[in-house]
Amino acid sequence: MTTGTGMSDAGNDPGSAAHGAAHGAVTGAASGPGTAGPSEPGPAAEPERWSGVERALLRMRRVVLLSTLLPLAAVTAGVLWPTAGPVWAAFALLPCAFAAWGWGALERNWRSWRYSERADDLLITRGVLWRELTVVPYGRMQLVEVTSGPLERRYGLARVQLHTAAATTDAEIPGLVPDEAERLRDRLTELGGARSAGL
């Protein structure tokens, strides 16, 4: 369910947002002093302040994981034990093993979600095995939405969805408290309008 939107007057360039996938460690985009001569130093490095998402997102995803796999294990054991014997009923342990692996994997994924608001663009990084860094220039954004489904509202969460001219470059930040999501929406909309006006 959509709880709010913000519009920015984006440009019509189909190449809109720069959306890059970066493998390996996330690299800081702040410029270093190496591009300018010693007598004329370049602009000061832009500090990057990374923000994480709420731990309630991890709790919600773990509940979904367990509520899916544990009943599956119970049904599998309940069907195989009387019909095929206890040996075949051991297959019921597979969903339990996947649940145990997923318990830790979800936390690693949750820790990978971060975002950084810079002067000209928004950085979003996520992923464990395949790390991805998305760069969304403010001037390329067309629509900023705050959405929150029933399960997210149960955990007091909302997500910010960023729409650009090209659907493949859309981005989102899940696991935010509603106040932070609305603040981010308002700020991105304001910056998007200011940057697109200067294009």
PDB file of N, CA and C in Angstrom, residues 13-118:
ATOM      1  N   ASP A  13      16.172  12.196 -20.755  1.00  0.00           N
ATOM      2  CA  ASP A  13      17.255  11.357 -21.244  1.00  0.00           C
ATOM      3  C   ASP A  13      16.984   9.917 -20.888  1.00  0.00           C
ATOM      4  N   PRO A  14      16.819   8.988 -21.910  1.00  0.00           N
ATOM      5  CA  PRO A  14      16.539   7.584 -21.585  1.00  0.00           C
ATOM      6  C   PRO A  14      17.691   6.939 -20.857  1.00  0.00           C
ATOM      7  N   GLY A  15      18.817   7.504 -20.861  1.00  0.00           N
ATOM      8  CA  GLY A  15      19.933   6.886 -20.161  1.00  0.00           C
ATOM      9  C   GLY A  15      19.961   7.235 -18.723  1.00  0.00           C
ATOM     10  N   SER A  16      18.946   7.818 -18.249  1.00  0.00           N
ATOM     11  CA  SER A  16      18.766   8.405 -16.934  1.00  0.00           C
ATOM     12  C   SER A  16      19.775   8.005 -15.899  1.00  0.00           C
ATOM     13  N   ALA A  17      19.319   7.214 -14.904  1.00  0.00           N
ATOM     14  CA  ALA A  17      20.148   7.014 -13.723  1.00  0.00           C
ATOM     15  C   ALA A  17      21.300   6.100 -14.028  1.00  0.00           C
ATOM     16  N   ALA A  18      22.423   6.424 -13.460  1.00  0.00           N
ATOM     17  CA  ALA A  18      23.559   5.522 -13.577  1.00  0.00           C
ATOM     18  C   ALA A  18      23.378   4.434 -12.572  1.00  0.00           C
ATOM     19  N   HIS A  19      23.299   3.228 -13.052  1.00  0.00           N
ATOM     20  CA  HIS A  19      23.011   2.099 -12.178  1.00  0.00           C
ATOM     21  C   HIS A  19      24.102   1.089 -12.402  1.00  0.00           C
ATOM     22  N   GLY A  20      25.019   1.004 -11.503  1.00  0.00           N
ATOM     23  CA  GLY A  20      26.156   0.144 -11.725  1.00  0.00           C
ATOM     24  C   GLY A  20      26.199  -0.957 -10.746  1.00  0.00           C
ATOM     25  N   ALA A  21      26.638  -2.117 -11.210  1.00  0.00           N
ATOM     26  CA  ALA A  21      26.854  -3.238 -10.323  1.00  0.00           C
ATOM     27  C   ALA A  21      28.333  -3.368 -10.088  1.00  0.00           C
ATOM     28  N   ALA A  22      28.736  -3.352  -8.865  1.00  0.00           N
ATOM     29  CA  ALA A  22      30.151  -3.436  -8.546  1.00  0.00           C
ATOM     30  C   ALA A  22      30.396  -4.675  -7.734  1.00  0.00           C
ATOM     31  N   HIS A  23      31.316  -5.479  -8.147  1.00  0.00           N
ATOM     32  CA  HIS A  23      31.683  -6.663  -7.410  1.00  0.00           C
ATOM     33  C   HIS A  23      32.855  -6.323  -6.522  1.00  0.00           C
ATOM     34  N   GLY A  24      32.910  -6.996  -5.380  1.00  0.00           N
ATOM     35  CA  GLY A  24      33.976  -6.746  -4.449  1.00  0.00           C
ATOM     36  C   GLY A  24      33.580  -5.666  -3.487  1.00  0.00           C
ATOM     37  N   ALA A  25      34.554  -5.085  -2.842  1.00  0.00           N
ATOM     38  CA  ALA A  25      34.288  -4.085  -1.828  1.00  0.00           C
ATOM     39  C   ALA A  25      33.714  -2.838  -2.455  1.00  0.00           C
ATOM     40  N   VAL A  26      32.815  -2.208  -1.734  1.00  0.00           N
ATOM     41  CA  VAL A  26      32.237  -0.962  -2.198  1.00  0.00           C
ATOM     42  C   VAL A  26      33.291   0.109  -2.105  1.00  0.00           C
ATOM     43  N   THR A  27      33.465   0.837  -3.167  1.00  0.00           N
ATOM     44  CA  THR A  27      34.498   1.845  -3.184  1.00  0.00           C
ATOM     45  C   THR A  27      33.913   3.192  -2.909  1.00  0.00           C
ATOM     46  N   GLY A  28      34.601   4.012  -2.166  1.00  0.00           N
ATOM     47  CA  GLY A  28      34.135   5.347  -1.897  1.00  0.00           C
ATOM     48  C   GLY A  28      34.241   6.185  -3.146  1.00  0.00           C
ATOM     49  N   ALA A  29      33.249   6.997  -3.392  1.00  0.00           N
ATOM     50  CA  ALA A  29      33.234   7.816  -4.586  1.00  0.00           C
ATOM     51  C   ALA A  29      33.840   9.185  -4.355  1.00  0.00           C
ATOM     52  N   ALA A  30      34.293   9.436  -3.148  1.00  0.00           N
ATOM     53  CA  ALA A  30      34.876  10.737  -2.885  1.00  0.00           C
ATOM     54  C   ALA A  30      36.146  10.897  -3.693  1.00  0.00           C
ATOM     55  N   SER A  31      36.329  12.054  -4.251  1.00  0.00           N
ATOM     56  CA  SER A  31      37.486  12.280  -5.093  1.00  0.00           C
ATOM     57  C   SER A  31      38.719  12.458  -4.249  1.00  0.00           C
ATOM     58  N   GLY A  32      39.800  11.993  -4.760  1.00  0.00           N
ATOM     59  CA  GLY A  32      41.048  12.128  -4.043  1.00  0.00           C
ATOM     60  C   GLY A  32      41.811  13.314  -4.547  1.00  0.00           C
ATOM     61  N   PRO A  33      42.938  13.604  -3.955  1.00  0.00           N
ATOM     62  CA  PRO A  33      43.696  14.788  -4.332  1.00  0.00           C
ATOM     63  C   PRO A  33      44.556  14.569  -5.557  1.00  0.00           C
ATOM     64  N   GLY A  34      44.529  13.375  -6.161  1.00  0.00           N
ATOM     65  CA  GLY A  34      45.477  13.077  -7.211  1.00  0.00           C
ATOM     66  C   GLY A  34      45.199  13.750  -8.525  1.00  0.00           C
ATOM     67  N   THR A  35      44.008  14.263  -8.811  1.00  0.00           N
ATOM     68  CA  THR A  35      43.687  14.807 -10.119  1.00  0.00           C
ATOM     69  C   THR A  35      44.128  16.255 -10.277  1.00  0.00           C
ATOM     70  N   ALA A  36      44.425  16.920  -9.247  1.00  0.00           N
ATOM     71  CA  ALA A  36      44.806  18.326  -9.344  1.00  0.00           C
ATOM     72  C   ALA A  36      46.293  18.482  -9.119  1.00  0.00           C
ATOM     73  N   GLY A  37      46.822  19.520  -9.683  1.00  0.00           N
ATOM     74  CA  GLY A  37      48.236  19.786  -9.503  1.00  0.00           C
ATOM     75  C   GLY A  37      48.538  20.211  -8.092  1.00  0.00           C
ATOM     76  N   PRO A  38      49.769  20.128  -7.720  1.00  0.00           N
ATOM     77  CA  PRO A  38      50.128  20.460  -6.336  1.00  0.00           C
ATOM     78  C   PRO A  38      49.848  21.910  -5.992  1.00  0.00           C
ATOM     79  N   SER A  39      49.883  22.805  -7.006  1.00  0.00           N
ATOM     80  CA  SER A  39      49.647  24.204  -6.692  1.00  0.00           C
ATOM     81  C   SER A  39      48.167  24.551  -6.681  1.00  0.00           C
ATOM     82  N   GLU A  40      47.360  23.660  -7.246  1.00  0.00           N
ATOM     83  CA  GLU A  40      45.909  23.938  -7.300  1.00  0.00           C
ATOM     84  C   GLU A  40      45.158  22.673  -6.906  1.00  0.00           C
ATOM     85  N   PRO A  41      45.030  22.435  -5.643  1.00  0.00           N
ATOM     86  CA  PRO A  41      44.387  21.186  -5.198  1.00  0.00           C
ATOM     87  C   PRO A  41      42.934  21.136  -5.622  1.00  0.00           C
ATOM     88  N   GLY A  42      42.453  19.947  -5.880  1.00  0.00           N
ATOM     89  CA  GLY A  42      41.078  19.745  -6.298  1.00  0.00           C
ATOM     90  C   GLY A  42      40.124  19.982  -5.151  1.00  0.00           C
ATOM     91  N   PRO A  43      38.818  19.799  -5.428  1.00  0.00           N
ATOM     92  CA  PRO A  43      37.828  20.020  -4.360  1.00  0.00           C
ATOM     93  C   PRO A  43      38.017  19.025  -3.229  1.00  0.00           C
ATOM     94  N   ALA A  44      37.620  19.434  -2.070  1.00  0.00           N
ATOM     95  CA  ALA A  44      37.774  18.571  -0.897  1.00  0.00           C
ATOM     96  C   ALA A  44      36.974  17.291  -1.075  1.00  0.00           C
ATOM     97  N   ALA A  45      37.527  16.208  -0.561  1.00  0.00           N
ATOM     98  CA  ALA A  45      36.857  14.920  -0.674  1.00  0.00           C
ATOM     99  C   ALA A  45      35.506  14.971   0.031  1.00  0.00           C
ATOM    100  N   GLU A  46      34.506  14.451  -0.668  1.00  0.00           N
ATOM    101  CA  GLU A  46      33.155  14.460  -0.111  1.00  0.00           C
ATOM    102  C   GLU A  46      32.991  13.291   0.852  1.00  0.00           C
ATOM    103  N   PRO A  47      32.702  13.555   2.099  1.00  0.00           N
ATOM    104  CA  PRO A  47      32.564  12.442   3.039  1.00  0.00           C
ATOM    105  C   PRO A  47      31.311  11.629   2.750  1.00  0.00           C
ATOM    106  N   GLU A  48      31.421  10.358   2.913  1.00  0.00           N
ATOM    107  CA  GLU A  48      30.273   9.476   2.705  1.00  0.00           C
ATOM    108  C   GLU A  48      29.813   8.954   4.056  1.00  0.00           C
ATOM    109  N   ARG A  49      28.585   9.217   4.368  1.00  0.00           N
ATOM    110  CA  ARG A  49      28.012   8.738   5.623  1.00  0.00           C
ATOM    111  C   ARG A  49      26.993   7.673   5.273  1.00  0.00           C
ATOM    112  N   TRP A  50      27.335   6.447   5.583  1.00  0.00           N
ATOM    113  CA  TRP A  50      26.471   5.319   5.237  1.00  0.00           C
ATOM    114  C   TRP A  50      25.472   5.063   6.359  1.00  0.00           C
ATOM    115  N   SER A  51      24.244   4.813   5.970  1.00  0.00           N
ATOM    116  CA  SER A  51      23.188   4.485   6.925  1.00  0.00           C
ATOM    117  C   SER A  51      22.678   3.085   6.626  1.00  0.00           C
ATOM    118  N   GLY A  52      22.430   2.328   7.669  1.00  0.00           N
ATOM    119  CA  GLY A  52      21.894   0.983   7.514  1.00  0.00           C
ATOM    120  C   GLY A  52      20.374   0.988   7.605  1.00  0.00           C
ATOM    121  N   VAL A  53      19.790  -0.177   7.426  1.00  0.00           N
ATOM    122  CA  VAL A  53      18.339  -0.315   7.536  1.00  0.00           C
ATOM    123  C   VAL A  53      17.997  -0.921   8.892  1.00  0.00           C
ATOM    124  N   GLU A  54      16.727  -0.851   9.256  1.00  0.00           N
ATOM    125  CA  GLU A  54      16.282  -1.256  10.582  1.00  0.00           C
ATOM    126  C   GLU A  54      16.406  -2.772  10.796  1.00  0.00           C
ATOM    127  N   ARG A  55      16.733  -3.144  12.045  1.00  0.00           N
ATOM    128  CA  ARG A  55      16.853  -4.564  12.367  1.00  0.00           C
ATOM    129  C   ARG A  55      15.501  -5.278  12.292  1.00  0.00           C
ATOM    130  N   ALA A  56      14.425  -4.521  12.367  1.00  0.00           N
ATOM    131  CA  ALA A  56      13.098  -5.128  12.243  1.00  0.00           C
ATOM    132  C   ALA A  56      12.930  -5.808  10.891  1.00  0.00           C
ATOM    133  N   LEU A  57      13.652  -5.332   9.870  1.00  0.00           N
ATOM    134  CA  LEU A  57      13.589  -5.983   8.559  1.00  0.00           C
ATOM    135  C   LEU A  57      14.141  -7.405   8.647  1.00  0.00           C
ATOM    136  N   LEU A  58      15.201  -7.584   9.410  1.00  0.00           N
ATOM    137  CA  LEU A  58      15.764  -8.928   9.593  1.00  0.00           C
ATOM    138  C   LEU A  58      14.785  -9.830  10.337  1.00  0.00           C
ATOM    139  N   ARG A  59      14.165  -9.295  11.379  1.00  0.00           N
ATOM    140  CA  ARG A  59      13.192 -10.102  12.130  1.00  0.00           C
ATOM    141  C   ARG A  59      12.030 -10.517  11.242  1.00  0.00           C
ATOM    142  N   MET A  60      11.557  -9.590  10.427  1.00  0.00           N
ATOM    143  CA  MET A  60      10.419  -9.889   9.553  1.00  0.00           C
ATOM    144  C   MET A  60      10.784 -10.994   8.566  1.00  0.00           C
ATOM    145  N   ARG A  61      11.938 -10.897   7.967  1.00  0.00           N
ATOM    146  CA  ARG A  61      12.328 -11.898   6.973  1.00  0.00           C
ATOM    147  C   ARG A  61      12.579 -13.260   7.619  1.00  0.00           C
ATOM    148  N   ARG A  62      13.084 -13.269   8.833  1.00  0.00           N
ATOM    149  CA  ARG A  62      13.280 -14.550   9.516  1.00  0.00           C
ATOM    150  C   ARG A  62      11.948 -15.207   9.848  1.00  0.00           C
ATOM    151  N   VAL A  63      10.979 -14.393  10.235  1.00  0.00           N
ATOM    152  CA  VAL A  63       9.654 -14.947  10.516  1.00  0.00           C
ATOM    153  C   VAL A  63       9.062 -15.554   9.254  1.00  0.00           C
ATOM    154  N   VAL A  64       9.218 -14.879   8.131  1.00  0.00           N
ATOM    155  CA  VAL A  64       8.709 -15.410   6.862  1.00  0.00           C
ATOM    156  C   VAL A  64       9.421 -16.713   6.519  1.00  0.00           C
ATOM    157  N   LEU A  65      10.720 -16.750   6.739  1.00  0.00           N
ATOM    158  CA  LEU A  65      11.493 -17.962   6.447  1.00  0.00           C
ATOM    159  C   LEU A  65      11.006 -19.147   7.280  1.00  0.00           C
ATOM    160  N   LEU A  66      10.892 -18.927   8.585  1.00  0.00           N
ATOM    161  CA  LEU A  66      10.493 -20.030   9.461  1.00  0.00           C
ATOM    162  C   LEU A  66       9.044 -20.438   9.253  1.00  0.00           C
ATOM    163  N   SER A  67       8.190 -19.465   9.015  1.00  0.00           N
ATOM    164  CA  SER A  67       6.771 -19.794   8.825  1.00  0.00           C
ATOM    165  C   SER A  67       6.536 -20.528   7.514  1.00  0.00           C
ATOM    166  N   THR A  68       7.513 -20.508   6.629  1.00  0.00           N
ATOM    167  CA  THR A  68       7.395 -21.240   5.364  1.00  0.00           C
ATOM    168  C   THR A  68       8.011 -22.631   5.467  1.00  0.00           C
ATOM    169  N   LEU A  69       9.198 -22.715   6.038  1.00  0.00           N
ATOM    170  CA  LEU A  69       9.946 -23.975   5.999  1.00  0.00           C
ATOM    171  C   LEU A  69       9.574 -24.943   7.118  1.00  0.00           C
ATOM    172  N   LEU A  70       9.268 -24.453   8.297  1.00  0.00           N
ATOM    173  CA  LEU A  70       8.940 -25.370   9.388  1.00  0.00           C
ATOM    174  C   LEU A  70       7.637 -26.125   9.134  1.00  0.00           C
ATOM    175  N   PRO A  71       6.578 -25.463   8.678  1.00  0.00           N
ATOM    176  CA  PRO A  71       5.389 -26.257   8.309  1.00  0.00           C
ATOM    177  C   PRO A  71       5.662 -27.242   7.189  1.00  0.00           C
ATOM    178  N   LEU A  72       6.521 -26.857   6.236  1.00  0.00           N
ATOM    179  CA  LEU A  72       6.878 -27.775   5.160  1.00  0.00           C
ATOM    180  C   LEU A  72       7.572 -29.011   5.707  1.00  0.00           C
ATOM    181  N   ALA A  73       8.458 -28.821   6.681  1.00  0.00           N
ATOM    182  CA  ALA A  73       9.142 -29.956   7.292  1.00  0.00           C
ATOM    183  C   ALA A  73       8.155 -30.844   8.046  1.00  0.00           C
ATOM    184  N   ALA A  74       7.217 -30.238   8.742  1.00  0.00           N
ATOM    185  CA  ALA A  74       6.239 -31.014   9.496  1.00  0.00           C
ATOM    186  C   ALA A  74       5.345 -31.825   8.565  1.00  0.00           C
ATOM    187  N   VAL A  75       4.902 -31.225   7.478  1.00  0.00           N
ATOM    188  CA  VAL A  75       4.046 -31.938   6.529  1.00  0.00           C
ATOM    189  C   VAL A  75       4.815 -33.076   5.872  1.00  0.00           C
ATOM    190  N   THR A  76       6.075 -32.809   5.497  1.00  0.00           N
ATOM    191  CA  THR A  76       6.882 -33.852   4.861  1.00  0.00           C
ATOM    192  C   THR A  76       7.061 -35.047   5.794  1.00  0.00           C
ATOM    193  N   ALA A  77       7.386 -34.777   7.044  1.00  0.00           N
ATOM    194  CA  ALA A  77       7.554 -35.876   8.008  1.00  0.00           C
ATOM    195  C   ALA A  77       6.234 -36.593   8.249  1.00  0.00           C
ATOM    196  N   GLY A  78       5.147 -35.832   8.327  1.00  0.00           N
ATOM    197  CA  GLY A  78       3.854 -36.441   8.595  1.00  0.00           C
ATOM    198  C   GLY A  78       3.363 -37.333   7.472  1.00  0.00           C
ATOM    199  N   VAL A  79       3.767 -37.025   6.247  1.00  0.00           N
ATOM    200  CA  VAL A  79       3.341 -37.838   5.098  1.00  0.00           C
ATOM    201  C   VAL A  79       4.269 -39.029   4.895  1.00  0.00           C
ATOM    202  N   LEU A  80       5.579 -38.814   4.984  1.00  0.00           N
ATOM    203  CA  LEU A  80       6.532 -39.868   4.658  1.00  0.00           C
ATOM    204  C   LEU A  80       6.666 -40.925   5.764  1.00  0.00           C
ATOM    205  N   TRP A  81       6.530 -40.507   7.007  1.00  0.00           N
ATOM    206  CA  TRP A  81       6.732 -41.473   8.107  1.00  0.00           C
ATOM    207  C   TRP A  81       5.741 -42.640   8.023  1.00  0.00           C
ATOM    208  N   PRO A  82       4.446 -42.367   7.952  1.00  0.00           N
ATOM    209  CA  PRO A  82       3.512 -43.510   7.915  1.00  0.00           C
ATOM    210  C   PRO A  82       3.451 -44.219   6.576  1.00  0.00           C
ATOM    211  N   THR A  83       3.795 -43.556   5.500  1.00  0.00           N
ATOM    212  CA  THR A  83       3.666 -44.169   4.175  1.00  0.00           C
ATOM    213  C   THR A  83       4.944 -44.814   3.675  1.00  0.00           C
ATOM    214  N   ALA A  84       6.094 -44.266   4.004  1.00  0.00           N
ATOM    215  CA  ALA A  84       7.360 -44.779   3.469  1.00  0.00           C
ATOM    216  C   ALA A  84       8.341 -45.212   4.537  1.00  0.00           C
ATOM    217  N   GLY A  85       8.077 -44.877   5.769  1.00  0.00           N
ATOM    218  CA  GLY A  85       8.980 -45.301   6.833  1.00  0.00           C
ATOM    219  C   GLY A  85       9.857 -44.176   7.352  1.00  0.00           C
ATOM    220  N   PRO A  86      10.505 -44.414   8.455  1.00  0.00           N
ATOM    221  CA  PRO A  86      11.302 -43.356   9.094  1.00  0.00           C
ATOM    222  C   PRO A  86      12.508 -42.923   8.276  1.00  0.00           C
ATOM    223  N   VAL A  87      13.061 -43.830   7.458  1.00  0.00           N
ATOM    224  CA  VAL A  87      14.227 -43.448   6.659  1.00  0.00           C
ATOM    225  C   VAL A  87      13.852 -42.336   5.675  1.00  0.00           C
ATOM    226  N   TRP A  88      12.751 -42.540   4.961  1.00  0.00           N
ATOM    227  CA  TRP A  88      12.309 -41.515   4.017  1.00  0.00           C
ATOM    228  C   TRP A  88      11.845 -40.254   4.742  1.00  0.00           C
ATOM    229  N   ALA A  89      11.356 -40.428   5.933  1.00  0.00           N
ATOM    230  CA  ALA A  89      10.906 -39.253   6.694  1.00  0.00           C
ATOM    231  C   ALA A  89      12.063 -38.326   7.039  1.00  0.00           C
ATOM    232  N   ALA A  90      13.288 -38.852   6.925  1.00  0.00           N
ATOM    233  CA  ALA A  90      14.451 -37.993   7.199  1.00  0.00           C
ATOM    234  C   ALA A  90      14.569 -36.844   6.202  1.00  0.00           C
ATOM    235  N   PHE A  91      13.881 -36.968   5.056  1.00  0.00           N
ATOM    236  CA  PHE A  91      13.893 -35.850   4.109  1.00  0.00           C
ATOM    237  C   PHE A  91      13.273 -34.592   4.708  1.00  0.00           C
ATOM    238  N   ALA A  92      12.532 -34.769   5.755  1.00  0.00           N
ATOM    239  CA  ALA A  92      11.950 -33.600   6.418  1.00  0.00           C
ATOM    240  C   ALA A  92      13.016 -32.722   7.054  1.00  0.00           C
ATOM    241  N   LEU A  93      14.208 -33.265   7.206  1.00  0.00           N
ATOM    242  CA  LEU A  93      15.291 -32.462   7.782  1.00  0.00           C
ATOM    243  C   LEU A  93      15.847 -31.440   6.792  1.00  0.00           C
ATOM    244  N   LEU A  94      15.589 -31.675   5.498  1.00  0.00           N
ATOM    245  CA  LEU A  94      16.118 -30.737   4.506  1.00  0.00           C
ATOM    246  C   LEU A  94      15.567 -29.325   4.684  1.00  0.00           C
ATOM    247  N   PRO A  95      14.251 -29.154   4.818  1.00  0.00           N
ATOM    248  CA  PRO A  95      13.768 -27.782   5.073  1.00  0.00           C
ATOM    249  C   PRO A  95      14.339 -27.198   6.358  1.00  0.00           C
ATOM    250  N   CYS A  96      14.546 -28.048   7.365  1.00  0.00           N
ATOM    251  CA  CYS A  96      15.127 -27.541   8.616  1.00  0.00           C
ATOM    252  C   CYS A  96      16.565 -27.069   8.400  1.00  0.00           C
ATOM    253  N   ALA A  97      17.313 -27.826   7.610  1.00  0.00           N
ATOM    254  CA  ALA A  97      18.698 -27.428   7.328  1.00  0.00           C
ATOM    255  C   ALA A  97      18.728 -26.126   6.535  1.00  0.00           C
ATOM    256  N   PHE A  98      17.820 -25.988   5.571  1.00  0.00           N
ATOM    257  CA  PHE A  98      17.781 -24.750   4.791  1.00  0.00           C
ATOM    258  C   PHE A  98      17.385 -23.575   5.674  1.00  0.00           C
ATOM    259  N   ALA A  99      16.486 -23.828   6.617  1.00  0.00           N
ATOM    260  CA  ALA A  99      16.090 -22.752   7.533  1.00  0.00           C
ATOM    261  C   ALA A  99      17.270 -22.309   8.387  1.00  0.00           C
ATOM    262  N   ALA A 100      18.079 -23.270   8.835  1.00  0.00           N
ATOM    263  CA  ALA A 100      19.254 -22.920   9.642  1.00  0.00           C
ATOM    264  C   ALA A 100      20.252 -22.108   8.823  1.00  0.00           C
ATOM    265  N   TRP A 101      20.461 -22.518   7.563  1.00  0.00           N
ATOM    266  CA  TRP A 101      21.369 -21.749   6.695  1.00  0.00           C
ATOM    267  C   TRP A 101      20.789 -20.371   6.402  1.00  0.00           C
ATOM    268  N   GLY A 102      19.498 -20.311   6.116  1.00  0.00           N
ATOM    269  CA  GLY A 102      18.878 -19.036   5.797  1.00  0.00           C
ATOM    270  C   GLY A 102      18.874 -18.065   6.960  1.00  0.00           C
ATOM    271  N   TRP A 103      18.859 -18.590   8.178  1.00  0.00           N
ATOM    272  CA  TRP A 103      18.869 -17.727   9.371  1.00  0.00           C
ATOM    273  C   TRP A 103      20.095 -16.822   9.366  1.00  0.00           C
ATOM    274  N   GLY A 104      21.241 -17.417   9.099  1.00  0.00           N
ATOM    275  CA  GLY A 104      22.474 -16.620   9.047  1.00  0.00           C
ATOM    276  C   GLY A 104      22.606 -15.821   7.760  1.00  0.00           C
ATOM    277  N   ALA A 105      22.161 -16.392   6.642  1.00  0.00           N
ATOM    278  CA  ALA A 105      22.279 -15.690   5.359  1.00  0.00           C
ATOM    279  C   ALA A 105      21.449 -14.412   5.344  1.00  0.00           C
ATOM    280  N   LEU A 106      20.283 -14.462   5.980  1.00  0.00           N
ATOM    281  CA  LEU A 106      19.445 -13.261   6.010  1.00  0.00           C
ATOM    282  C   LEU A 106      20.119 -12.138   6.785  1.00  0.00           C
ATOM    283  N   GLU A 107      20.838 -12.487   7.843  1.00  0.00           N
ATOM    284  CA  GLU A 107      21.527 -11.426   8.597  1.00  0.00           C
ATOM    285  C   GLU A 107      22.655 -10.809   7.772  1.00  0.00           C
ATOM    286  N   ARG A 108      23.398 -11.649   7.058  1.00  0.00           N
ATOM    287  CA  ARG A 108      24.459 -11.099   6.211  1.00  0.00           C
ATOM    288  C   ARG A 108      23.872 -10.198   5.131  1.00  0.00           C
ATOM    289  N   ASN A 109      22.745 -10.596   4.566  1.00  0.00           N
ATOM    290  CA  ASN A 109      22.109  -9.762   3.553  1.00  0.00           C
ATOM    291  C   ASN A 109      21.600  -8.464   4.150  1.00  0.00           C
ATOM    292  N   TRP A 110      21.037  -8.568   5.356  1.00  0.00           N
ATOM    293  CA  TRP A 110      20.526  -7.366   6.021  1.00  0.00           C
ATOM    294  C   TRP A 110      21.654  -6.375   6.286  1.00  0.00           C
ATOM    295  N   ARG A 111      22.802  -6.862   6.718  1.00  0.00           N
ATOM    296  CA  ARG A 111      23.936  -5.971   6.984  1.00  0.00           C
ATOM    297  C   ARG A 111      24.459  -5.322   5.705  1.00  0.00           C
ATOM    298  N   SER A 112      24.222  -5.936   4.566  1.00  0.00           N
ATOM    299  CA  SER A 112      24.771  -5.394   3.317  1.00  0.00           C
ATOM    300  C   SER A 112      23.970  -4.203   2.800  1.00  0.00           C
ATOM    301  N   TRP A 113      22.726  -4.042   3.282  1.00  0.00           N
ATOM    302  CA  TRP A 113      21.902  -2.931   2.804  1.00  0.00           C
ATOM    303  C   TRP A 113      22.332  -1.642   3.483  1.00  0.00           C
ATOM    304  N   ARG A 114      22.849  -0.692   2.704  1.00  0.00           N
ATOM    305  CA  ARG A 114      23.230   0.622   3.222  1.00  0.00           C
ATOM    306  C   ARG A 114      22.972   1.671   2.144  1.00  0.00           C
ATOM    307  N   TYR A 115      22.836   2.901   2.576  1.00  0.00           N
ATOM    308  CA  TYR A 115      22.676   3.986   1.618  1.00  0.00           C
ATOM    309  C   TYR A 115      23.406   5.210   2.119  1.00  0.00           C
ATOM    310  N   SER A 116      23.797   6.040   1.174  1.00  0.00           N
ATOM    311  CA  SER A 116      24.550   7.253   1.486  1.00  0.00           C
ATOM    312  C   SER A 116      24.028   8.402   0.635  1.00  0.00           C
ATOM    313  N   GLU A 117      23.683   9.493   1.285  1.00  0.00           N
ATOM    314  CA  GLU A 117      23.191  10.684   0.584  1.00  0.00           C
ATOM    315  C   GLU A 117      24.362  11.621   0.330  1.00  0.00           C
ATOM    316  N   ARG A 118      24.723  11.784  -0.919  1.00  0.00           N
ATOM    317  CA  ARG A 118      25.798  12.694  -1.263  1.00  0.00           C
ATOM    318  C   ARG A 118      25.223  13.985  -1.850  1.00  0.00           C
TER     319      ARG A 118
END
